[in-house]
Amino acid sequence: MNNLNSWMQLALFVGVLLLITKPLGLFLMRVLDARGRTFLDPVLRPLERLTYKICGIDPAREHNWKQYTAAMLIFSLVAMVTTYALLRLQAALPLNPQKLPAWPEHLAFNTAASFMTNTNWQSYSPEATASYFTNMVALAAHNFFSAAIGIAIAAAVVRGVARQTMSTIGNFWVDLVRLTYYLLLPVCVVFALFLISQGMIQNFKPYDTASLTEPYTTQVQKTDDKGNPVNDAAGKPVMIDQKVDTQTIAEGPMASQVAIKMLGTNGGGFTNANAAHPFENPTPLSNFIQMLSIFAIGSALTYYLGRMVKHQRHGWAVWAAMTFLFLAGVFVLWRAEAAGNPIMTQLGVDPADGNMEGKEVRFGIFNSALFTTITTDASCGAVNCMHDSLTPLGGLVPLFNIHLGEIVFGGVGSGLYGMFVFIVLTVFICGLMVGRTPEYLGKKIEPYDVKMASLVILILAWDILGFSAWASVSNWGPPDPVTHAVTNGTNNNGPHGFSEILYAFSSTTGNNGSAFAGLSANTPWYNTTLAVSMLIGRIAMIIPIMAMAGAFARKKIVAESVGTFPVTGPLFATLLVGVILLVGALNFFPALALGPILEHFLMLTGKLF
Amino acid sequence: MKNILLEIKTSVLALILLTLVVSGAYPLVVWALGEAMFPHKANGSLIVAKDGKALGSELLAQSFTSPKYFHPRPSAAGTGYDATSSGGTNLGPTSQKLMDSVKAAVAQYRAENGLQAGTLVPADAVTSSASGLDPHISVKNALLQTARVAKARNLSAEKVAALVEKYTDRRQLGIFGEDGVNVLKLNLAMDGIIDQ
């Protein structure tokens, strides 16, 4: 905590984020206006017009909330089914130099749901499973679409708040096309090129083979002629010596995918180690810009909100509440990881180095803590350290960030529309406390709005806790390789094993995608339940929120009076933070007590599992 | 119903068109620009010997175990340093398995480098990295290995320490990240394969 350099990096991060918020927010104003002009018009306007023409889209026609939501759901479903088909057909498709086979049904379903919902949970190891074609077409395309859809939903909600006595809230197709062409694509081209300059790969060649300077021998399980692993009579694997004199290096079109993976808060890795892999996050600078790109659009959307409702200070109040929650998370996580693990200290490990298990030297404690907070504040889910190996309190922070609904800048769009729910609740609760009709920006909050907001909170809690409880009393993991007995798939025992399960369903419900990756989730039961929780976490959240957007658009704006509760300033920001923390703690404290909190105290007593 | 069919048609057309742009044109443009501007990096930052054989990537760790080489961090990637199977141990802070392996690694590190019992060992030397391919070790870790490497090679400790200094990647722009010593490049430099 006393490292001056780390404080400077944190100050720089918050400073740069603050600096880009207004310009990017103003750019969003233009992109999200069907008639908005941008400096990219000369190049992209013809492409935009052509797209409308081919697809039969009338950009002048607006949707009401039901039409908007229906168009969004139909497009998502068509794209998801397409991805499922592409994964099942991988072996027959081009750009597959490693001859990777087709995906099993449950994994293809899980992955199609995962990428469609902006979750990017990965039950598989990408470099051993996904061809270049799969990465580019089946997966990266969703990284664009799900990001654009998230922003579009947020924009529709903001329009609903800003408009009065209207039924329409924008045209889904126009938002989708314009966000993809004018915002995501141009930023990604520049971003991807920067990433290559830092050492990220972008190629289409087969995996390379390097000759080791110092070959060595390792033990591997024997396989028979058909490639099946061999066990002895007692069921134990037969191990044989294998000489290793080469290193196979996975290649592929990584930079183009990673750019949208980060900017669109998708988080699906091109490699299993995700942003911890030296190709996928080569330098501390690539790490800094990747972190910034996670928050960039979420932060700009708060400015967009302020601008659209003609109440810029409200936008900044929301920004401040988010930043407060962000910094609180960073401090707890940073402190916990820097303090390290007393059990390791007893074994002779230098406590000054902190907990380096599952972290990279180039990032160290601070940048790992910062990245972990950011990726779970937003619904990104990329990781630059292994969350499963964090200290108990270090692991509590990402888990609790997800439980709060990922509204701290949040997933692109989903952060703001999630925050909208909490704003409505805050205004409602404050209205009750002072005994006045609650109103938000001149609009009366009515029972319907509060019902919809409550639904969102309840679905979040039910989806996470219900599935976690079910999984905890089931054995959904792969069979034990030696005894063939069923397992629950956890890599750790004791409270940490429960944390792995809780984290999995929190991550999928929150559409985050990061993991306590020790969980062996690539089984029919886990893949299916996790996919269902992702679909609930996305669709069952969006529908009530869009219903609120529609209801808000129809309301009349009444003039402010002395009794109006202000939605600006420190008082509002503090109350908003309070409501968020209260709801999160009430819903999830019991579960967290069984996992990371219990483990923290057991670690202090030196208990091992 | 007619409206739904119409939206499905729009969805299919929009999906095809947008996919052509974001999954076709976009990665190809990035690839072409990358090849033109940063061909070495875009192709994996490979270190190539004089005979054209690839020896590894500047960015990826390899296994080194003999005393004359600096040793990288422990790796949980595949059976170790497998660049097609990146990943960490995913063992948590109260894992018996993790503590057993750390205990063994501490004993081995002290024995290899002639450290007294009770000497604190750098954390990065006995814990697995996140990717299993971490190219770096901490400067503290490298300096503790310097005496062993110098002895095995009949070099002066100063000479080896100078090489460690040369292959230390400092904080980027003086601010970002942490210092780290690139183990593969350092070892290849000592073998005279890349610049000393």
Short mmCIF file of N, CA, C and O in Angstrom, two decimals, chain A residues 43-141:
data_model
loop_
_atom_site.label_atom_id
_atom_site.label_comp_id
_atom_site.label_asym_id
_atom_site.label_seq_id
_atom_site.Cartn_x
_atom_site.Cartn_y
_atom_site.Cartn_z
N VAL A 43 -16.57 8.04 -45.11
CA VAL A 43 -16.22 6.64 -45.36
C VAL A 43 -17.40 5.72 -45.06
O VAL A 43 -17.70 4.79 -45.81
N LEU A 44 -18.06 5.96 -43.94
CA LEU A 44 -19.00 4.97 -43.42
C LEU A 44 -20.45 5.21 -43.80
O LEU A 44 -21.26 4.29 -43.77
N ARG A 45 -20.79 6.46 -44.14
CA ARG A 45 -22.20 6.74 -44.47
C ARG A 45 -22.70 5.88 -45.63
O ARG A 45 -23.81 5.32 -45.54
N PRO A 46 -21.92 5.75 -46.72
CA PRO A 46 -22.40 4.89 -47.81
C PRO A 46 -22.61 3.44 -47.36
O PRO A 46 -23.59 2.80 -47.75
N LEU A 47 -21.71 2.94 -46.52
CA LEU A 47 -21.84 1.58 -46.02
C LEU A 47 -23.11 1.44 -45.17
O LEU A 47 -23.85 0.45 -45.27
N GLU A 48 -23.36 2.47 -44.35
CA GLU A 48 -24.56 2.46 -43.51
C GLU A 48 -25.82 2.43 -44.38
O GLU A 48 -26.72 1.61 -44.16
N ARG A 49 -25.85 3.30 -45.40
CA ARG A 49 -27.03 3.36 -46.29
C ARG A 49 -27.25 2.04 -47.01
O ARG A 49 -28.37 1.55 -47.11
N LEU A 50 -26.12 1.46 -47.47
CA LEU A 50 -26.19 0.18 -48.19
C LEU A 50 -26.77 -0.90 -47.27
O LEU A 50 -27.61 -1.71 -47.68
N THR A 51 -26.33 -0.89 -46.01
CA THR A 51 -26.81 -1.89 -45.05
C THR A 51 -28.32 -1.77 -44.87
O THR A 51 -29.04 -2.76 -44.88
N TYR A 52 -28.81 -0.54 -44.69
CA TYR A 52 -30.25 -0.33 -44.52
C TYR A 52 -31.00 -0.85 -45.75
O TYR A 52 -32.04 -1.48 -45.64
N LYS A 53 -30.43 -0.56 -46.93
CA LYS A 53 -31.11 -0.91 -48.16
C LYS A 53 -31.23 -2.43 -48.30
O LYS A 53 -32.31 -2.96 -48.53
N ILE A 54 -30.09 -3.12 -48.09
CA ILE A 54 -30.09 -4.58 -48.25
C ILE A 54 -30.99 -5.24 -47.21
O ILE A 54 -31.73 -6.18 -47.52
N CYS A 55 -30.94 -4.76 -45.99
CA CYS A 55 -31.70 -5.41 -44.92
C CYS A 55 -33.15 -4.93 -44.84
O CYS A 55 -33.93 -5.44 -44.03
N GLY A 56 -33.51 -3.96 -45.65
CA GLY A 56 -34.88 -3.45 -45.62
C GLY A 56 -35.21 -2.70 -44.34
O GLY A 56 -36.28 -2.86 -43.76
N ILE A 57 -34.24 -1.90 -43.86
CA ILE A 57 -34.46 -1.14 -42.62
C ILE A 57 -34.85 0.29 -43.00
O ILE A 57 -34.19 0.92 -43.83
N ASP A 58 -35.92 0.79 -42.36
CA ASP A 58 -36.29 2.18 -42.56
C ASP A 58 -35.79 2.98 -41.37
O ASP A 58 -36.37 2.92 -40.28
N PRO A 59 -34.69 3.73 -41.54
CA PRO A 59 -34.06 4.39 -40.39
C PRO A 59 -34.94 5.48 -39.78
O PRO A 59 -34.68 5.91 -38.65
N ALA A 60 -35.96 5.94 -40.51
CA ALA A 60 -36.78 7.03 -39.98
C ALA A 60 -37.88 6.50 -39.05
O ALA A 60 -38.48 7.26 -38.30
N ARG A 61 -38.12 5.18 -39.09
CA ARG A 61 -39.22 4.61 -38.32
C ARG A 61 -38.71 4.17 -36.93
O ARG A 61 -37.73 3.46 -36.82
N GLU A 62 -39.37 4.62 -35.88
CA GLU A 62 -38.92 4.25 -34.54
C GLU A 62 -39.75 3.12 -33.96
O GLU A 62 -40.89 2.88 -34.40
N HIS A 63 -39.19 2.41 -32.98
CA HIS A 63 -39.88 1.31 -32.31
C HIS A 63 -40.45 1.74 -30.96
O HIS A 63 -39.84 2.57 -30.29
N ASN A 64 -41.59 1.14 -30.56
CA ASN A 64 -41.95 1.25 -29.14
C ASN A 64 -41.16 0.19 -28.38
O ASN A 64 -40.43 -0.60 -28.97
N TRP A 65 -41.29 0.14 -27.05
CA TRP A 65 -40.38 -0.73 -26.28
C TRP A 65 -40.56 -2.19 -26.62
O TRP A 65 -39.59 -2.96 -26.62
N LYS A 66 -41.78 -2.59 -26.94
CA LYS A 66 -42.01 -4.00 -27.27
C LYS A 66 -41.38 -4.36 -28.62
O LYS A 66 -40.74 -5.40 -28.76
N GLN A 67 -41.55 -3.47 -29.60
CA GLN A 67 -40.96 -3.74 -30.91
C GLN A 67 -39.44 -3.75 -30.83
O GLN A 67 -38.76 -4.58 -31.43
N TYR A 68 -38.91 -2.79 -30.07
CA TYR A 68 -37.45 -2.69 -29.91
C TYR A 68 -36.91 -3.97 -29.28
O TYR A 68 -35.94 -4.58 -29.76
N THR A 69 -37.55 -4.41 -28.19
CA THR A 69 -37.09 -5.60 -27.48
C THR A 69 -37.24 -6.83 -28.37
O THR A 69 -36.35 -7.69 -28.40
N ALA A 70 -38.35 -6.92 -29.10
CA ALA A 70 -38.58 -8.09 -29.95
C ALA A 70 -37.52 -8.17 -31.04
O ALA A 70 -36.95 -9.24 -31.28
N ALA A 71 -37.22 -7.04 -31.68
CA ALA A 71 -36.20 -7.04 -32.73
C ALA A 71 -34.85 -7.49 -32.14
O ALA A 71 -34.13 -8.30 -32.73
N MET A 72 -34.54 -6.98 -30.95
CA MET A 72 -33.27 -7.33 -30.30
C MET A 72 -33.22 -8.82 -30.01
O MET A 72 -32.22 -9.49 -30.27
N LEU A 73 -34.33 -9.37 -29.48
CA LEU A 73 -34.34 -10.80 -29.12
C LEU A 73 -34.26 -11.68 -30.36
O LEU A 73 -33.55 -12.69 -30.36
N ILE A 74 -34.98 -11.29 -31.42
CA ILE A 74 -34.96 -12.12 -32.64
C ILE A 74 -33.56 -12.12 -33.25
O ILE A 74 -33.02 -13.17 -33.60
N PHE A 75 -32.94 -10.95 -33.32
CA PHE A 75 -31.59 -10.88 -33.88
C PHE A 75 -30.63 -11.73 -33.03
O PHE A 75 -29.82 -12.50 -33.56
N SER A 76 -30.74 -11.62 -31.70
CA SER A 76 -29.84 -12.37 -30.81
C SER A 76 -30.03 -13.87 -31.00
O SER A 76 -29.06 -14.63 -31.04
N LEU A 77 -31.28 -14.28 -31.11
CA LEU A 77 -31.57 -15.70 -31.25
C LEU A 77 -31.02 -16.24 -32.57
O LEU A 77 -30.40 -17.31 -32.61
N VAL A 78 -31.24 -15.49 -33.66
CA VAL A 78 -30.73 -15.92 -34.96
C VAL A 78 -29.20 -16.05 -34.90
O VAL A 78 -28.62 -17.04 -35.36
N ALA A 79 -28.54 -15.08 -34.28
CA ALA A 79 -27.09 -15.11 -34.20
C ALA A 79 -26.61 -16.25 -33.32
O ALA A 79 -25.60 -16.90 -33.59
N MET A 80 -27.36 -16.54 -32.26
CA MET A 80 -26.96 -17.62 -31.35
C MET A 80 -27.08 -18.99 -32.03
O MET A 80 -26.18 -19.83 -31.92
N VAL A 81 -28.17 -19.18 -32.76
CA VAL A 81 -28.35 -20.45 -33.46
C VAL A 81 -27.27 -20.62 -34.52
O VAL A 81 -26.70 -21.71 -34.70
N THR A 82 -26.92 -19.52 -35.20
CA THR A 82 -25.86 -19.58 -36.20
C THR A 82 -24.54 -20.01 -35.56
O THR A 82 -23.82 -20.86 -36.08
N THR A 83 -24.22 -19.42 -34.41
CA THR A 83 -22.97 -19.78 -33.74
C THR A 83 -22.98 -21.24 -33.31
O THR A 83 -21.98 -21.94 -33.47
N TYR A 84 -24.12 -21.68 -32.80
CA TYR A 84 -24.21 -23.10 -32.41
C TYR A 84 -23.90 -23.99 -33.61
O TYR A 84 -23.09 -24.91 -33.52
N ALA A 85 -24.47 -23.66 -34.76
CA ALA A 85 -24.25 -24.47 -35.96
C ALA A 85 -22.78 -24.42 -36.39
O ALA A 85 -22.19 -25.45 -36.72
N LEU A 86 -22.18 -23.23 -36.34
CA LEU A 86 -20.78 -23.11 -36.77
C LEU A 86 -19.86 -23.92 -35.85
O LEU A 86 -18.88 -24.52 -36.32
N LEU A 87 -20.16 -23.95 -34.56
CA LEU A 87 -19.32 -24.70 -33.63
C LEU A 87 -19.45 -26.20 -33.87
O LEU A 87 -18.47 -26.95 -33.83
N ARG A 88 -20.69 -26.63 -34.13
CA ARG A 88 -20.93 -28.05 -34.38
C ARG A 88 -20.28 -28.50 -35.68
O ARG A 88 -19.99 -29.68 -35.85
N LEU A 89 -20.10 -27.55 -36.60
CA LEU A 89 -19.55 -27.89 -37.93
C LEU A 89 -18.07 -27.54 -38.06
O LEU A 89 -17.52 -27.58 -39.14
N GLN A 90 -17.41 -27.19 -36.94
CA GLN A 90 -16.05 -26.64 -37.02
C GLN A 90 -15.13 -27.47 -37.92
O GLN A 90 -14.36 -26.92 -38.71
N ALA A 91 -15.18 -28.80 -37.80
CA ALA A 91 -14.25 -29.66 -38.53
C ALA A 91 -14.37 -29.48 -40.03
O ALA A 91 -13.41 -29.69 -40.78
N ALA A 92 -15.56 -29.08 -40.50
CA ALA A 92 -15.79 -28.98 -41.95
C ALA A 92 -15.53 -27.57 -42.47
O ALA A 92 -15.64 -27.32 -43.67
N LEU A 93 -15.20 -26.64 -41.58
CA LEU A 93 -15.08 -25.24 -41.98
C LEU A 93 -13.61 -24.86 -42.20
O LEU A 93 -12.70 -25.54 -41.72
N PRO A 94 -13.37 -23.77 -42.95
CA PRO A 94 -11.98 -23.39 -43.29
C PRO A 94 -11.22 -22.79 -42.11
O PRO A 94 -11.74 -22.72 -41.00
N LEU A 95 -9.99 -22.35 -42.39
CA LEU A 95 -9.11 -21.68 -41.40
C LEU A 95 -8.98 -22.48 -40.11
O LEU A 95 -9.18 -21.97 -39.02
N ASN A 96 -8.65 -23.75 -40.27
CA ASN A 96 -8.51 -24.64 -39.13
C ASN A 96 -7.21 -25.44 -39.28
O ASN A 96 -7.23 -26.65 -39.43
N PRO A 97 -6.05 -24.73 -39.24
CA PRO A 97 -4.79 -25.42 -39.54
C PRO A 97 -4.46 -26.54 -38.55
O PRO A 97 -3.73 -27.46 -38.90
N GLN A 98 -5.00 -26.47 -37.34
CA GLN A 98 -4.67 -27.52 -36.36
C GLN A 98 -5.64 -28.70 -36.45
O GLN A 98 -5.57 -29.61 -35.66
N LYS A 99 -6.56 -28.65 -37.44
CA LYS A 99 -7.53 -29.75 -37.63
C LYS A 99 -8.30 -30.04 -36.34
O LYS A 99 -8.43 -31.19 -35.90
N LEU A 100 -8.80 -28.99 -35.70
CA LEU A 100 -9.55 -29.18 -34.46
C LEU A 100 -10.93 -29.73 -34.78
O LEU A 100 -11.53 -29.35 -35.78
N PRO A 101 -11.43 -30.64 -33.94
CA PRO A 101 -12.70 -31.31 -34.25
C PRO A 101 -13.92 -30.44 -33.93
O PRO A 101 -13.79 -29.36 -33.35
N ALA A 102 -15.11 -30.94 -34.30
CA ALA A 102 -16.36 -30.25 -33.99
C ALA A 102 -16.60 -30.25 -32.49
O ALA A 102 -16.04 -31.07 -31.76
N TRP A 103 -17.43 -29.30 -32.02
CA TRP A 103 -17.67 -29.18 -30.58
C TRP A 103 -18.83 -30.08 -30.15
O TRP A 103 -19.81 -30.22 -30.89
N PRO A 104 -18.76 -30.67 -28.95
CA PRO A 104 -19.91 -31.43 -28.45
C PRO A 104 -21.13 -30.53 -28.23
O PRO A 104 -20.98 -29.32 -28.05
N GLU A 105 -22.33 -31.15 -28.22
CA GLU A 105 -23.58 -30.37 -28.17
C GLU A 105 -23.64 -29.41 -26.98
O GLU A 105 -23.91 -28.22 -27.13
N HIS A 106 -23.37 -29.95 -25.77
CA HIS A 106 -23.57 -29.12 -24.57
C HIS A 106 -22.57 -27.97 -24.52
O HIS A 106 -22.89 -26.87 -24.08
N LEU A 107 -21.35 -28.22 -25.02
CA LEU A 107 -20.35 -27.16 -25.02
C LEU A 107 -20.70 -26.10 -26.07
O LEU A 107 -20.55 -24.89 -25.82
N ALA A 108 -21.20 -26.55 -27.22
CA ALA A 108 -21.59 -25.59 -28.27
C ALA A 108 -22.76 -24.73 -27.79
O ALA A 108 -22.80 -23.52 -28.02
N PHE A 109 -23.71 -25.35 -27.10
CA PHE A 109 -24.86 -24.59 -26.56
C PHE A 109 -24.39 -23.58 -25.52
O PHE A 109 -24.75 -22.40 -25.56
N ASN A 110 -23.54 -24.05 -24.61
CA ASN A 110 -23.02 -23.17 -23.56
C ASN A 110 -22.30 -21.98 -24.18
O ASN A 110 -22.51 -20.82 -23.80
N THR A 111 -21.46 -22.26 -25.16
CA THR A 111 -20.63 -21.21 -25.74
C THR A 111 -21.46 -20.24 -26.58
O THR A 111 -21.24 -19.03 -26.55
N ALA A 112 -22.43 -20.78 -27.33
CA ALA A 112 -23.29 -19.90 -28.13
C ALA A 112 -24.08 -18.96 -27.21
O ALA A 112 -24.17 -17.75 -27.46
N ALA A 113 -24.62 -19.51 -26.12
CA ALA A 113 -25.34 -18.67 -25.16
C ALA A 113 -24.38 -17.67 -24.52
O ALA A 113 -24.71 -16.50 -24.31
N SER A 114 -23.20 -18.14 -24.22
CA SER A 114 -22.20 -17.33 -23.53
C SER A 114 -21.80 -16.10 -24.34
O SER A 114 -21.71 -14.99 -23.81
N PHE A 115 -21.57 -16.28 -25.64
CA PHE A 115 -21.11 -15.15 -26.45
C PHE A 115 -22.27 -14.26 -26.86
O PHE A 115 -22.12 -13.05 -26.97
N MET A 116 -23.46 -14.86 -27.04
CA MET A 116 -24.62 -14.03 -27.40
C MET A 116 -24.97 -13.08 -26.24
O MET A 116 -25.34 -11.93 -26.46
N THR A 117 -24.84 -13.57 -25.00
CA THR A 117 -25.25 -12.76 -23.86
C THR A 117 -24.14 -11.84 -23.36
O THR A 117 -24.26 -11.27 -22.27
N ASN A 118 -23.05 -11.70 -24.10
CA ASN A 118 -21.94 -10.84 -23.67
C ASN A 118 -21.25 -11.39 -22.42
O ASN A 118 -20.55 -10.67 -21.71
N THR A 119 -21.45 -12.68 -22.13
CA THR A 119 -20.83 -13.26 -20.94
C THR A 119 -19.40 -13.68 -21.23
O THR A 119 -18.46 -13.33 -20.52
N ASN A 120 -19.26 -14.50 -22.27
CA ASN A 120 -17.96 -15.05 -22.63
C ASN A 120 -17.38 -15.95 -21.56
O ASN A 120 -16.18 -16.01 -21.34
N TRP A 121 -18.25 -16.66 -20.85
CA TRP A 121 -17.81 -17.77 -20.02
C TRP A 121 -17.24 -18.82 -20.98
O TRP A 121 -17.82 -19.08 -22.03
N GLN A 122 -16.11 -19.41 -20.61
CA GLN A 122 -15.50 -20.40 -21.51
C GLN A 122 -15.25 -21.69 -20.74
O GLN A 122 -14.37 -21.75 -19.89
N SER A 123 -16.02 -22.72 -21.06
CA SER A 123 -15.82 -24.02 -20.42
C SER A 123 -14.67 -24.77 -21.08
O SER A 123 -14.34 -25.86 -20.67
N TYR A 124 -14.11 -24.20 -22.13
CA TYR A 124 -13.11 -24.89 -22.94
C TYR A 124 -11.79 -24.11 -22.91
O TYR A 124 -11.76 -22.96 -22.49
N SER A 125 -10.75 -24.76 -23.37
CA SER A 125 -9.45 -24.10 -23.49
C SER A 125 -9.28 -23.67 -24.95
O SER A 125 -9.14 -24.52 -25.83
N PRO A 126 -9.36 -22.36 -25.24
CA PRO A 126 -9.47 -21.92 -26.63
C PRO A 126 -8.37 -22.44 -27.56
O PRO A 126 -8.68 -22.91 -28.66
N GLU A 127 -7.11 -22.37 -27.12
CA GLU A 127 -6.06 -22.71 -28.08
C GLU A 127 -6.08 -24.19 -28.45
O GLU A 127 -5.50 -24.59 -29.46
N ALA A 128 -6.78 -25.02 -27.66
CA ALA A 128 -6.87 -26.44 -27.97
C ALA A 128 -8.23 -26.81 -28.56
O ALA A 128 -8.49 -27.97 -28.85
N THR A 129 -9.15 -25.84 -28.72
CA THR A 129 -10.52 -26.16 -29.09
C THR A 129 -11.05 -25.36 -30.28
O THR A 129 -11.79 -25.88 -31.10
N ALA A 130 -10.66 -24.07 -30.36
CA ALA A 130 -11.31 -23.18 -31.32
C ALA A 130 -10.40 -22.88 -32.51
O ALA A 130 -9.25 -22.46 -32.33
N SER A 131 -10.90 -23.11 -33.72
CA SER A 131 -10.14 -22.79 -34.93
C SER A 131 -10.14 -21.28 -35.15
O SER A 131 -10.90 -20.55 -34.51
N TYR A 132 -9.31 -20.82 -36.08
CA TYR A 132 -9.26 -19.38 -36.37
C TYR A 132 -10.62 -18.90 -36.89
O TYR A 132 -11.09 -17.81 -36.56
N PHE A 133 -11.25 -19.75 -37.71
CA PHE A 133 -12.56 -19.39 -38.26
C PHE A 133 -13.59 -19.25 -37.13
O PHE A 133 -14.36 -18.29 -37.08
N THR A 134 -13.56 -20.21 -36.22
CA THR A 134 -14.48 -20.16 -35.07
C THR A 134 -14.28 -18.88 -34.29
O THR A 134 -15.25 -18.19 -33.93
N ASN A 135 -13.01 -18.55 -34.01
CA ASN A 135 -12.73 -17.34 -33.24
C ASN A 135 -13.25 -16.10 -33.94
O ASN A 135 -13.90 -15.25 -33.34
N MET A 136 -12.97 -16.00 -35.24
CA MET A 136 -13.31 -14.78 -35.98
C MET A 136 -14.81 -14.65 -36.24
O MET A 136 -15.40 -13.59 -36.06
N VAL A 137 -15.40 -15.73 -36.71
CA VAL A 137 -16.78 -15.65 -37.22
C VAL A 137 -17.81 -16.03 -36.15
O VAL A 137 -18.77 -15.30 -35.91
N ALA A 138 -17.57 -17.18 -35.50
CA ALA A 138 -18.59 -17.64 -34.55
C ALA A 138 -18.55 -16.84 -33.25
O ALA A 138 -19.57 -16.62 -32.62
N LEU A 139 -17.35 -16.41 -32.82
CA LEU A 139 -17.23 -15.79 -31.50
C LEU A 139 -17.02 -14.28 -31.55
O LEU A 139 -17.75 -13.53 -30.90
N ALA A 140 -16.03 -13.81 -32.32
CA ALA A 140 -15.74 -12.37 -32.30
C ALA A 140 -16.91 -11.55 -32.84
O ALA A 140 -17.12 -10.41 -32.43
N ALA A 141 -17.68 -12.13 -33.76
CA ALA A 141 -18.84 -11.39 -34.29
C ALA A 141 -19.80 -11.06 -33.14
O ALA A 141 -20.30 -9.93 -33.05
#
